[in-house]
Tab-separated table of C-alpha atoms and ligand atoms in Angstrom:
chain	number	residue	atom	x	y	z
A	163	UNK	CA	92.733	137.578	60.664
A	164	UNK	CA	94.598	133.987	60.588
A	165	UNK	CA	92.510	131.124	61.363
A	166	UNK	CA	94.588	130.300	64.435
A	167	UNK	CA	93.899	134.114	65.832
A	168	UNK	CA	90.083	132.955	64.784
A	169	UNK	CA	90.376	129.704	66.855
A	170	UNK	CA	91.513	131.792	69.780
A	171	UNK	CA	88.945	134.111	69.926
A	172	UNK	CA	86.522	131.674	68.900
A	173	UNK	CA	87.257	129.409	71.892
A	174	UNK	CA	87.700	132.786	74.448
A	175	UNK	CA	84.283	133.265	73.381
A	176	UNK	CA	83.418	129.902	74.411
A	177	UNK	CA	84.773	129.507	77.423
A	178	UNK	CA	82.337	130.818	80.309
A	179	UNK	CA	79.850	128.244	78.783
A	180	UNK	CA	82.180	125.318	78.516
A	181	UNK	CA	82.656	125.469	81.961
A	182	UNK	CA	79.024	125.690	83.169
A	183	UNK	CA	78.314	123.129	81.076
A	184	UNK	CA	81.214	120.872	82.053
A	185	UNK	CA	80.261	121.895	86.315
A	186	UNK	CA	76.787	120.779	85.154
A	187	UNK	CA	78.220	117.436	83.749
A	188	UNK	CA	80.720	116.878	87.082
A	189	UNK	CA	77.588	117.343	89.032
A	190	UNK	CA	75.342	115.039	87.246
A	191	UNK	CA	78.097	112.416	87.850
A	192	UNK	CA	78.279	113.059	91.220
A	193	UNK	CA	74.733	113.644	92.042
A	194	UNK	CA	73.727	110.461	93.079
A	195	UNK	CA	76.724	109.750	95.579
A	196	UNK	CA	76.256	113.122	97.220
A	197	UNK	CA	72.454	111.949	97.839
A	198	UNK	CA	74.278	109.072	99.922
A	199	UNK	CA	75.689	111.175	101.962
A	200	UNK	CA	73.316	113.564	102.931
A	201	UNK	CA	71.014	110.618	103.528
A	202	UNK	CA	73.492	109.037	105.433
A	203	UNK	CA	74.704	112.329	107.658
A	204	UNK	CA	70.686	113.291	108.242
A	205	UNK	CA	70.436	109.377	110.260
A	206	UNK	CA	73.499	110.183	112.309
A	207	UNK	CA	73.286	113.607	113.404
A	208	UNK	CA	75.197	114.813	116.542
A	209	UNK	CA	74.575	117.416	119.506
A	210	UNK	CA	76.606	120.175	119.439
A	211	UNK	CA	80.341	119.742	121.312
A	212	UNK	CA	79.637	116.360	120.826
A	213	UNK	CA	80.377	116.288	116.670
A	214	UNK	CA	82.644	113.721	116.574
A	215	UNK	CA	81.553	110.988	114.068
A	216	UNK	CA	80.391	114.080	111.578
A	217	UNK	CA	83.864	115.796	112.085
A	218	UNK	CA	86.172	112.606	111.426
A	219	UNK	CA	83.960	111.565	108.126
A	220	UNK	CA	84.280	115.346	106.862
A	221	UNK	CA	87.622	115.358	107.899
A	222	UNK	CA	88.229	111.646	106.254
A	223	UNK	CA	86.463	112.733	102.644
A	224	UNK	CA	89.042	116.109	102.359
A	225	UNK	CA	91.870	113.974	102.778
A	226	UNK	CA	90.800	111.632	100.103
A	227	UNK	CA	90.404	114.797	97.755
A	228	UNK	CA	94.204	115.529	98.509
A	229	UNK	CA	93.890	118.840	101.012
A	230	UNK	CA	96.291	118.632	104.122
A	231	UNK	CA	93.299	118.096	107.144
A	232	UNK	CA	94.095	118.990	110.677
A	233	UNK	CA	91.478	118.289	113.224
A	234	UNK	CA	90.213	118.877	116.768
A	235	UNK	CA	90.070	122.374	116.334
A	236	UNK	CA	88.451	124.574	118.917
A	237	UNK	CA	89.121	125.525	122.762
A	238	UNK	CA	85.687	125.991	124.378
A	239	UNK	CA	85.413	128.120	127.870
A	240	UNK	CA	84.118	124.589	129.302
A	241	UNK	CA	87.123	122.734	129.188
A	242	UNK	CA	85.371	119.122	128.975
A	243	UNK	CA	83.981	119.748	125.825
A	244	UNK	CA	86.483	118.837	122.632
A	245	UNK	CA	87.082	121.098	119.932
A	246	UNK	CA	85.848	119.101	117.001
A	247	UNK	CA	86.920	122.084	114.441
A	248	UNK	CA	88.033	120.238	111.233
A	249	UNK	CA	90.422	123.030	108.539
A	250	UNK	CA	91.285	122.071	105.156
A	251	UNK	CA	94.375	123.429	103.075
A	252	UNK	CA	94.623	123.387	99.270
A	253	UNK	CA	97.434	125.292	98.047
A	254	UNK	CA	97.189	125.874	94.724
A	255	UNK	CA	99.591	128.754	92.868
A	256	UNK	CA	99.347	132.433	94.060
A	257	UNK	CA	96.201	134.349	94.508
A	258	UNK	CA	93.570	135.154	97.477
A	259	UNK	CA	92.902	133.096	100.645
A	260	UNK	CA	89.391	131.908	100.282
A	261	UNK	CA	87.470	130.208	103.825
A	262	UNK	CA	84.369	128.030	102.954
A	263	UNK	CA	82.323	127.225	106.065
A	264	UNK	CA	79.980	124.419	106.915
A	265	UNK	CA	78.561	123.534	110.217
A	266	UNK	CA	79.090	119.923	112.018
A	267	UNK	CA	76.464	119.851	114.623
A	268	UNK	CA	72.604	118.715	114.843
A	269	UNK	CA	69.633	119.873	117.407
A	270	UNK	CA	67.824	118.295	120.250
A	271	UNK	CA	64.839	117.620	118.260
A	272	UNK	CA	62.572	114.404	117.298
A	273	UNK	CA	62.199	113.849	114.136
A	274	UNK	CA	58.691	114.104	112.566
A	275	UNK	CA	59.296	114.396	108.765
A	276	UNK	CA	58.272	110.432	108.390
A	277	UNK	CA	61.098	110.249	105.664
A	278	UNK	CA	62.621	107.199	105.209
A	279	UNK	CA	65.824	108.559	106.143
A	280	UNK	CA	64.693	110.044	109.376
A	281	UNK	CA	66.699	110.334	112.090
A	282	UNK	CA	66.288	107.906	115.110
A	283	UNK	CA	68.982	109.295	117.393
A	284	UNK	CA	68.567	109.737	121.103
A	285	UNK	CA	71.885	110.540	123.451
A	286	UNK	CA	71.809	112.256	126.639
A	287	UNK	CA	72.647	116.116	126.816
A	288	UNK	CA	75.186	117.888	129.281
A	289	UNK	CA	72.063	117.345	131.992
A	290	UNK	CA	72.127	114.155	131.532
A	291	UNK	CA	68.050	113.893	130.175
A	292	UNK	CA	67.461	111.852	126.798
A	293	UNK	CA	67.364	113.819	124.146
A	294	UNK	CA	66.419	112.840	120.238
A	295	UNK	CA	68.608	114.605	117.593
A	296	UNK	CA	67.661	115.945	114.048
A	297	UNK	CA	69.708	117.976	111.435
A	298	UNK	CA	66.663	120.513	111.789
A	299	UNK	CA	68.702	123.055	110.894
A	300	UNK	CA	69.526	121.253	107.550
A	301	UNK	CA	73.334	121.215	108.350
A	302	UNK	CA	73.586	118.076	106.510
A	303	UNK	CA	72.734	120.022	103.501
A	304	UNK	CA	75.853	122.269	104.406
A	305	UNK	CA	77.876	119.632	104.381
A	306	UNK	CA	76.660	117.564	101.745
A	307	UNK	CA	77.274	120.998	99.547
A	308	UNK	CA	80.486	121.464	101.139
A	309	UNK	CA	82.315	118.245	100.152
A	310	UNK	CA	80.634	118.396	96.646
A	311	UNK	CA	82.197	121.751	96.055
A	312	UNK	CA	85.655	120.697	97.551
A	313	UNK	CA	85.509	117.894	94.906
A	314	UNK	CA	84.607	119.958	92.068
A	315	UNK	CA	87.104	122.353	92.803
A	316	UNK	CA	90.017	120.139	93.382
A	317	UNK	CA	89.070	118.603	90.136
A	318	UNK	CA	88.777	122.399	88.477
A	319	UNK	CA	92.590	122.936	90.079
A	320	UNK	CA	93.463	124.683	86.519
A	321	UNK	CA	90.892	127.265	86.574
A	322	UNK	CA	91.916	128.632	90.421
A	323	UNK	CA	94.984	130.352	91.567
A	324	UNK	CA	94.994	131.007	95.407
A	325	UNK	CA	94.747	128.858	98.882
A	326	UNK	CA	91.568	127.109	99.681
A	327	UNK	CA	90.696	126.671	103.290
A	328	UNK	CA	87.805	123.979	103.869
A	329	UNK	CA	86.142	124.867	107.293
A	330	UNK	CA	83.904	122.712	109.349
A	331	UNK	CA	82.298	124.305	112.172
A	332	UNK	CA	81.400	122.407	115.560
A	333	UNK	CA	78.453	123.768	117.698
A	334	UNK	CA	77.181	126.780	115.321
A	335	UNK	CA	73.836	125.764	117.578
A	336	UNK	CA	75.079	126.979	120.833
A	337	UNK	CA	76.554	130.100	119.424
A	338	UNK	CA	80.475	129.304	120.633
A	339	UNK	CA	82.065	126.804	118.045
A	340	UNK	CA	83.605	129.797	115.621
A	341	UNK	CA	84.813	131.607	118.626
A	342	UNK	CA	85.734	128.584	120.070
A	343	UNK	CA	88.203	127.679	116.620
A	344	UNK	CA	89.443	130.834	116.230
A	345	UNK	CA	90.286	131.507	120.198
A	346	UNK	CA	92.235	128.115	119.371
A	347	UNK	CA	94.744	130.328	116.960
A	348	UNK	CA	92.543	129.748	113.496
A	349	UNK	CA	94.278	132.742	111.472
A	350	UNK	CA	97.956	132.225	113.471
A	351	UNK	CA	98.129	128.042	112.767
A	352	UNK	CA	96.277	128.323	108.946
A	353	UNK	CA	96.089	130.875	106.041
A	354	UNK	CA	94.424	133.485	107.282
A	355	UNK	CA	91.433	134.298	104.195
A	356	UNK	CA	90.907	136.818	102.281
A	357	UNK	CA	87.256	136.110	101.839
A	358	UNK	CA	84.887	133.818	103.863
A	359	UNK	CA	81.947	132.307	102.370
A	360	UNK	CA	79.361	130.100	103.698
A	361	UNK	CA	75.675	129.023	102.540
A	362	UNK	CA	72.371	128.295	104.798
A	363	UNK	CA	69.559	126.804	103.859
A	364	UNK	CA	66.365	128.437	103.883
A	365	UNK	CA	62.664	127.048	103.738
A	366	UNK	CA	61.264	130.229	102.442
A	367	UNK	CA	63.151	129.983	99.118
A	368	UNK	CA	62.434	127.665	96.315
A	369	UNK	CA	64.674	124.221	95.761
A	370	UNK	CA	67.087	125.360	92.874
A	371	UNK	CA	67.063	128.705	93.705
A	372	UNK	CA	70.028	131.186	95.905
A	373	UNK	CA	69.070	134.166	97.604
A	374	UNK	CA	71.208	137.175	99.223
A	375	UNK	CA	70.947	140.119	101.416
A	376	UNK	CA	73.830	142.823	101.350
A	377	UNK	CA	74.921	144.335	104.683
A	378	UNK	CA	73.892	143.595	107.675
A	379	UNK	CA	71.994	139.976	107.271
A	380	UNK	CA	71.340	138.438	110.481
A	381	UNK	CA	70.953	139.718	114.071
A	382	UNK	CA	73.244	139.116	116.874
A	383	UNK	CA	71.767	137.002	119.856
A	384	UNK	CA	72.152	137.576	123.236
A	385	UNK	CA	70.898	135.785	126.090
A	386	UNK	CA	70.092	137.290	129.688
A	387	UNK	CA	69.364	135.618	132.966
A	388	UNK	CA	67.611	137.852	135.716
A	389	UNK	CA	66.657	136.695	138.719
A	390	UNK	CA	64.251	139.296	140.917
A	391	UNK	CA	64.556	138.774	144.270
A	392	UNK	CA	61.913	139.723	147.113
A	393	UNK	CA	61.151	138.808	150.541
A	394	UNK	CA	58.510	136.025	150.523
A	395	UNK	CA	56.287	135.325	152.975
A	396	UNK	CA	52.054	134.728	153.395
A	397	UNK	CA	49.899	135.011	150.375
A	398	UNK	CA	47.324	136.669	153.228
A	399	UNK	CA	49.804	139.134	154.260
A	400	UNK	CA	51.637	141.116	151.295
A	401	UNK	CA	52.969	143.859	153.579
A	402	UNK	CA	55.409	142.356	155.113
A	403	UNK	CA	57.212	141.226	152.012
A	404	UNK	CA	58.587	142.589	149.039
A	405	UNK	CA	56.602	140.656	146.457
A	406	UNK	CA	59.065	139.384	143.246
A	407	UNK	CA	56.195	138.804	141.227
A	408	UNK	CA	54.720	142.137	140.951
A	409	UNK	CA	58.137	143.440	139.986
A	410	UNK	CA	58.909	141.153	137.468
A	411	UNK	CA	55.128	141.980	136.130
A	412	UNK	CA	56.238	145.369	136.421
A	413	UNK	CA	60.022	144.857	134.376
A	414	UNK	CA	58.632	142.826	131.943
A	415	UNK	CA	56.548	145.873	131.131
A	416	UNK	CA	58.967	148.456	131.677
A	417	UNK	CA	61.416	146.459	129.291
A	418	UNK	CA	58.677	147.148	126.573
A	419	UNK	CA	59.989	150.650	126.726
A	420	UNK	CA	63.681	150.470	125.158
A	421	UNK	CA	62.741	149.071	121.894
A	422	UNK	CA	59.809	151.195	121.184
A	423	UNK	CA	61.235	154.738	123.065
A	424	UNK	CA	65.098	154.456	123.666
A	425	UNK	CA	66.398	153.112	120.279
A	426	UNK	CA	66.023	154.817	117.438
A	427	UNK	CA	63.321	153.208	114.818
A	428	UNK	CA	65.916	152.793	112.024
A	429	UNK	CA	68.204	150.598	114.257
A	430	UNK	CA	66.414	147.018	114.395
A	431	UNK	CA	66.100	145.680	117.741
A	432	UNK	CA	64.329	142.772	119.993
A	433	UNK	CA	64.335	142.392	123.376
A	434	UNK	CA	61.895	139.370	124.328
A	435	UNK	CA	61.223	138.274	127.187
A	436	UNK	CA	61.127	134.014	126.896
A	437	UNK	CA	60.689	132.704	129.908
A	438	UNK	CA	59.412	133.820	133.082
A	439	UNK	CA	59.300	131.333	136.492
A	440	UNK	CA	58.639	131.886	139.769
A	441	UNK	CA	56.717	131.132	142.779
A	442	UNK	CA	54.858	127.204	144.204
A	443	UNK	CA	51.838	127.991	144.889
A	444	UNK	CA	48.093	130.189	145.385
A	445	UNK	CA	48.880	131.529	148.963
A	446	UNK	CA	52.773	131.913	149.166
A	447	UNK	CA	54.795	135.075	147.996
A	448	UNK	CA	58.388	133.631	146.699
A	449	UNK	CA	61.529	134.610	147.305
A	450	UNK	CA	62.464	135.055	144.026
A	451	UNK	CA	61.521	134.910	140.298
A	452	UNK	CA	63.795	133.998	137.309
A	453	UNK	CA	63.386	135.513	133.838
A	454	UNK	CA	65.292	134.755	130.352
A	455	UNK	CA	65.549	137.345	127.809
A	456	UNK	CA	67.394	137.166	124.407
A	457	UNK	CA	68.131	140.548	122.976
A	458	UNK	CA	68.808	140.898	119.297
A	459	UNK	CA	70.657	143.714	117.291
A	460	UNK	CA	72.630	144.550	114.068
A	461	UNK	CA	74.863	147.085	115.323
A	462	UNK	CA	77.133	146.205	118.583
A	463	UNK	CA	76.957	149.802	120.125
A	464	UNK	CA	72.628	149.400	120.035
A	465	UNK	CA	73.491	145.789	121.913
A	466	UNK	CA	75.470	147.481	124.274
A	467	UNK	CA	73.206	150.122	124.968
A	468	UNK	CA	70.056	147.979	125.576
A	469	UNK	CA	71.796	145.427	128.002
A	470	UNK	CA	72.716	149.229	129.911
A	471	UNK	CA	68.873	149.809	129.543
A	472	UNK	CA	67.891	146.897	130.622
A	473	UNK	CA	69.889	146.538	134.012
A	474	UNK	CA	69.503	150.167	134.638
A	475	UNK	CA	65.491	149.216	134.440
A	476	UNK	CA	65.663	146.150	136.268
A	477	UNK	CA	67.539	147.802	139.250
A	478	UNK	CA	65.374	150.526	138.972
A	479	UNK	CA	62.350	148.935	139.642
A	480	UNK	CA	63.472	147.131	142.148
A	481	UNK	CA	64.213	150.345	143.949
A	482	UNK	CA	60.868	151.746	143.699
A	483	UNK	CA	59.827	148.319	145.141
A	484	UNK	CA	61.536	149.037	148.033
A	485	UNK	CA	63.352	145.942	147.528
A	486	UNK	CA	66.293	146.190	150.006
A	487	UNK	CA	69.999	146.641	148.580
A	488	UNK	CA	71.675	142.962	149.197
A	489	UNK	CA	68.487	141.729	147.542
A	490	UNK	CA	68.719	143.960	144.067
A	491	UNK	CA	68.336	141.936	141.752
A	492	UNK	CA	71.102	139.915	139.530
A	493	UNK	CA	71.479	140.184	135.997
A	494	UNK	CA	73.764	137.923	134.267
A	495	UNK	CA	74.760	138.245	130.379
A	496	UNK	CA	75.909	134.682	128.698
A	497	UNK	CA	78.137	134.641	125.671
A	498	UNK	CA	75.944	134.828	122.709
A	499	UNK	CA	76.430	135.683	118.696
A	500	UNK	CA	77.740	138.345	116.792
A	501	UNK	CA	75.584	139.768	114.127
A	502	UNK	CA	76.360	138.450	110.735
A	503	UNK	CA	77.533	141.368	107.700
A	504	UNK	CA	77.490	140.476	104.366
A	505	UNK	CA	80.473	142.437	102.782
A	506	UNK	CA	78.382	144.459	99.931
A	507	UNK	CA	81.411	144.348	97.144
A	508	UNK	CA	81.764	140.684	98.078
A	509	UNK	CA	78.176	139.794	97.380
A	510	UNK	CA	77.846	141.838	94.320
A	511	UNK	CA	80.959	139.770	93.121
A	512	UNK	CA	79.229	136.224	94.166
A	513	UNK	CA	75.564	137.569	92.635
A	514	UNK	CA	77.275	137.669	89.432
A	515	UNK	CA	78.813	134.606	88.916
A	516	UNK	CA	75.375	132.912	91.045
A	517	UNK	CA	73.145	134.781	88.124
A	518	UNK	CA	75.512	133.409	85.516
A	519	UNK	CA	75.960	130.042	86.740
A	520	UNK	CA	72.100	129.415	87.787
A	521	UNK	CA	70.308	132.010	85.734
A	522	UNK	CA	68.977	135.828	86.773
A	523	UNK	CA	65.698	134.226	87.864
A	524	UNK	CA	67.159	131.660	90.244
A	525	UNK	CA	69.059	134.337	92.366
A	526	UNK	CA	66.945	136.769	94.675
A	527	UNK	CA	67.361	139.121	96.774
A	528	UNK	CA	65.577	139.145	100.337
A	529	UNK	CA	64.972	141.083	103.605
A	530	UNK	CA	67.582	140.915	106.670
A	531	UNK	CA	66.278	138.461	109.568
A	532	UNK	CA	66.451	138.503	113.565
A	533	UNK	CA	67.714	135.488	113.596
A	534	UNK	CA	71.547	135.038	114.515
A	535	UNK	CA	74.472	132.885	113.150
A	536	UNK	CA	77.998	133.093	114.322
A	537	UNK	CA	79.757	132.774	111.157
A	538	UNK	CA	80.130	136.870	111.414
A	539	UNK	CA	82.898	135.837	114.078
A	540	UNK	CA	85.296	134.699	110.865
A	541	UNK	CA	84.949	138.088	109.463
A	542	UNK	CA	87.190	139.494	112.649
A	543	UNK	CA	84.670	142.435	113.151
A	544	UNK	CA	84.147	143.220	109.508
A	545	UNK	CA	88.226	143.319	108.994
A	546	UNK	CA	87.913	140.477	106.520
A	547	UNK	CA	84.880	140.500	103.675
A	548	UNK	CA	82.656	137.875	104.314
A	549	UNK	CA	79.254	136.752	102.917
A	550	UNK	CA	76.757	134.042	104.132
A	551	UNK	CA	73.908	133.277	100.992
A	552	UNK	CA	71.011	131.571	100.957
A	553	UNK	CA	70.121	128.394	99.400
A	554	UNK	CA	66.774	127.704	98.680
A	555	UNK	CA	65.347	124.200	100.059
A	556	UNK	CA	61.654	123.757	99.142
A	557	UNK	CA	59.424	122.168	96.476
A	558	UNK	CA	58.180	125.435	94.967
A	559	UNK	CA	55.063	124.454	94.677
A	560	UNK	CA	54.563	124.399	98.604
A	561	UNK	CA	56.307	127.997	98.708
A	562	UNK	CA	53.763	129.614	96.259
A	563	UNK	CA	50.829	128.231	98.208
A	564	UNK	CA	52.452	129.355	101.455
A	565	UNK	CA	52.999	132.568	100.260
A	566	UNK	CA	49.422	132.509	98.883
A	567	UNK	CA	48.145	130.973	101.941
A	568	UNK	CA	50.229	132.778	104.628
A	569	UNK	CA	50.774	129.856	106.544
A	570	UNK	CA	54.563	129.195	106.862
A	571	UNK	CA	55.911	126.060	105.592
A	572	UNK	CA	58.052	124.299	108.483
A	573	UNK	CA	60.936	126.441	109.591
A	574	UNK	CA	64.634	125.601	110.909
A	575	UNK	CA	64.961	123.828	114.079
A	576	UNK	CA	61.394	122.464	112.879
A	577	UNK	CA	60.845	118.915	113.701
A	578	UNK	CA	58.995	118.969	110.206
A	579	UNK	CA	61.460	120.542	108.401
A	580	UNK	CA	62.578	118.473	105.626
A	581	UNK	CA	64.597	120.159	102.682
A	582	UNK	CA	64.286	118.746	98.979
A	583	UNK	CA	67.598	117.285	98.379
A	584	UNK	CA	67.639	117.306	94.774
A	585	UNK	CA	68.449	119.705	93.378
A	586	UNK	CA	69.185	121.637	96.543
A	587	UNK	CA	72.909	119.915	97.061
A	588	UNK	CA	72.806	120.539	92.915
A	589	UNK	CA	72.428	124.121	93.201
A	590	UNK	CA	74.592	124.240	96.538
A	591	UNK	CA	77.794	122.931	94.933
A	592	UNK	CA	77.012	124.975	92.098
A	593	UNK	CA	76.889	128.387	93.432
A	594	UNK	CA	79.609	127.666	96.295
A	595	UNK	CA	82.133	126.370	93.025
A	596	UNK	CA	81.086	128.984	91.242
A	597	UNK	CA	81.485	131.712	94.194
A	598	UNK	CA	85.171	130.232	95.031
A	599	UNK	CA	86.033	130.452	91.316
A	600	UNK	CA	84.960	133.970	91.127
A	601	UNK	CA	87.535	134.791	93.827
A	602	UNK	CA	89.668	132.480	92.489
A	603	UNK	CA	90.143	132.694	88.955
A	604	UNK	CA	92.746	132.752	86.784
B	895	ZN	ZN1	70.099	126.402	113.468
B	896	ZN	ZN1	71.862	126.449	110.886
């Protein structure tokens, strides 16, 4: 063998840990600005629809990096709210179509972390009460993660071949921003991807650490309004109404029955039943009474099927009630979120390069949650692979004593939740770099 042949193979040989080791180096450079910004995005968060500060900074910082912005993306079904979609092109050679996703938008919660950086934000929502707002969601992780690895890649240009799309997501919150971009001709006006990645946060999982769950991830959400309606009259004299409270005692009951004898066991499902008013006072029988359910699913058929079961029940009952006809009660379904699928080839792919950029230890697997996302909507119903992960967010110290303990450390949409941010945003750029370079590569 020559000694140039040698050289080659020597430095082929070398290459997978050159570039870890030069990502590692990029990010140590760039750790301490990125800790800027997510301080700096956590004291300015914004309500969802209303993300437009966050949108025009994001949008600002990809232009700087060189990718060809566009923004005001999104057409909401309320046509006073502004799309605040931001999408980010990077052509680069040929090769794949790769969408990274980060979400714009902040909750109506006060802050009670006592950070330095806390929040002090107060606006008035769409009802016109004052609200405070808090990234309690830990969006400004997202996005702090999100421009690191946009930076790192356009830097890494000569290890990718493809198109990068850099999305950022208004209202992810309310359940209608993705639908809302991509009912505003996403995949018509921008390269439609071949993969779609995104990352969340997650208090359960240790700082420096990514987890994953294959198939079906997340739940979809859907929320219900029913309103029972009666014929009020005296407290004194119940037969001559039709009381609405007794049969929305009774349907609340009788609701009980579709998770636990119409579905079958190995098809998660929730129906709760959140809220239930009705009703002024000891000796008056209402007119009505209001309840709000949210239903949640993997599979769209079992969704389908419940909201069946559940107005078939509700009328039902009503029936029995002898609740006249014109008063049957009204059940009303509102928009909600598709259930998120992690493509299982896609998330073997990203596992590897996670467990060789971070180490086998720092990438776990865990259980699918009822909780719901909308990022599934990118995926087109499954058409195009897509994968949200995991990125761990707390000291572990606190999770081994919670998990010891049992008592859960503060959740999302927690007033107390507060992520680490180093090395959270460390790990964060690092596995979404090292996911888009997997797709990518040359
Ligand atoms: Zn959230
Ligand atoms: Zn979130």
């Amino acid at each position: 063998m020559s000694k140039i042949l040698l050289l080659v193979v020597a430095l082929a040989l070398f290459v997978p840990s050159v570039n870890a080791q030069s990502l590692d180096a990029m990010i140590d450079r760039d750790i301490a600005s990125w800790l800027t910004t997510y301080r700096n995005l956590h004291t300015a968060p914004e309500l969802s629809h209303r993300e437009e500060k966050t949108s025009a900074f994001v949008a600002g910082e990809l232009r700087k990096l060189g990718f060809t912005v566009t923004e005001h993306i999104g057409k909401y079904q309320n046509a006073q709210w502004t799309g605040y979609g931001v999408v980010a092109v990077l052509k680069n050679g040929p090769g794949p179509t790769v969408l990274v996703r980060t979400e714009l938008d902040a909750l109506p919660v006060e802050e009670k972390t006592g950070l330095p950086y806390s929040s002090q934000v107060k606006t008035k929502n769409d009802a016109g009460v004052e609200v405070s707002v808090m990234h309690a969601c830990g969006h400004d992780i997202h996005m702090t993660s999100f421009l690191g690895t946009a930076k790192m890649l356009t830097e890494l240009k000569g290890q990718w071949s493809g198109t990068l799309v850099m999305l950022g997501q208004p209202a992810e919150e309310t359940g209608d921003g993705a639908n809302a971009m991509l009912r505003d001709n996403l995949y018509a006006n921008f390269p439609k991807p071949d993969f779609a990645i995104a990352l969340h946060d997650k208090p359960d999982i240790e700082t420096g650490k990514v987890g994953y769950t294959p198939g079906y991830a997340m739940a979809s959400a859907t929320s219900i309004d029913i309103k029972i309606r009666g014929v009020g009259g005296h407290g004194s004299a119940p037969e001559t109404t039709k009381d609405p409270v007794v049969v929305a005692a009774q349907v609340v009951m009788a609701l009980q029955t579709i998770v636990s004898r119409e579905n079958s066991p190995l098809d998660p499902a929730v129906v709760t039943v959140g809220s239930i008013h009705g009703g002024t006072r000891y000796n008056i029988i209402p007119d009505e009474v209001n309840l709000q359910l949210t239903v949640r699913t993997y599979k769209e058929e079992v969704r389908k099927r419940i909201l069946a079961s559940i107005e078939r029940i509700v009328k039902g009952v009503a029936l029995t009630a002898g609740i006249p006809e014109d008063r049957a009660p009204v059940v009303k379904v509102s928009e909600g979120t598709g259930s998120t699928y992690n493509d299982p080839k896609l998330i073997e792919r990203l596992v590897g390069a996670f467990k060789q950029a971070l180490g086998n230890d720092n990438v776990v697997e865990m259980p699918p949650i009822m909780a719901s996302e909308d990022f599934g909507y990118f995926s087109l119903d499954h058409s195009i692979p897509a994968t949200i992960f995991w990125l761990g967010a707390s000291d572990p110290a606190k999770v081994r004593q919670s998990r010891e303990t049992g008592v859960a450390l503060p959740s999302l949409h927690s007033a107390l939740f507060a992520p680490v941010p180093e090395p959270t945003l460390r790990t964060g750029v690092k596995a979404m770099t090292s996911a888009v370079l997997e797709l990518m590569k040359k």
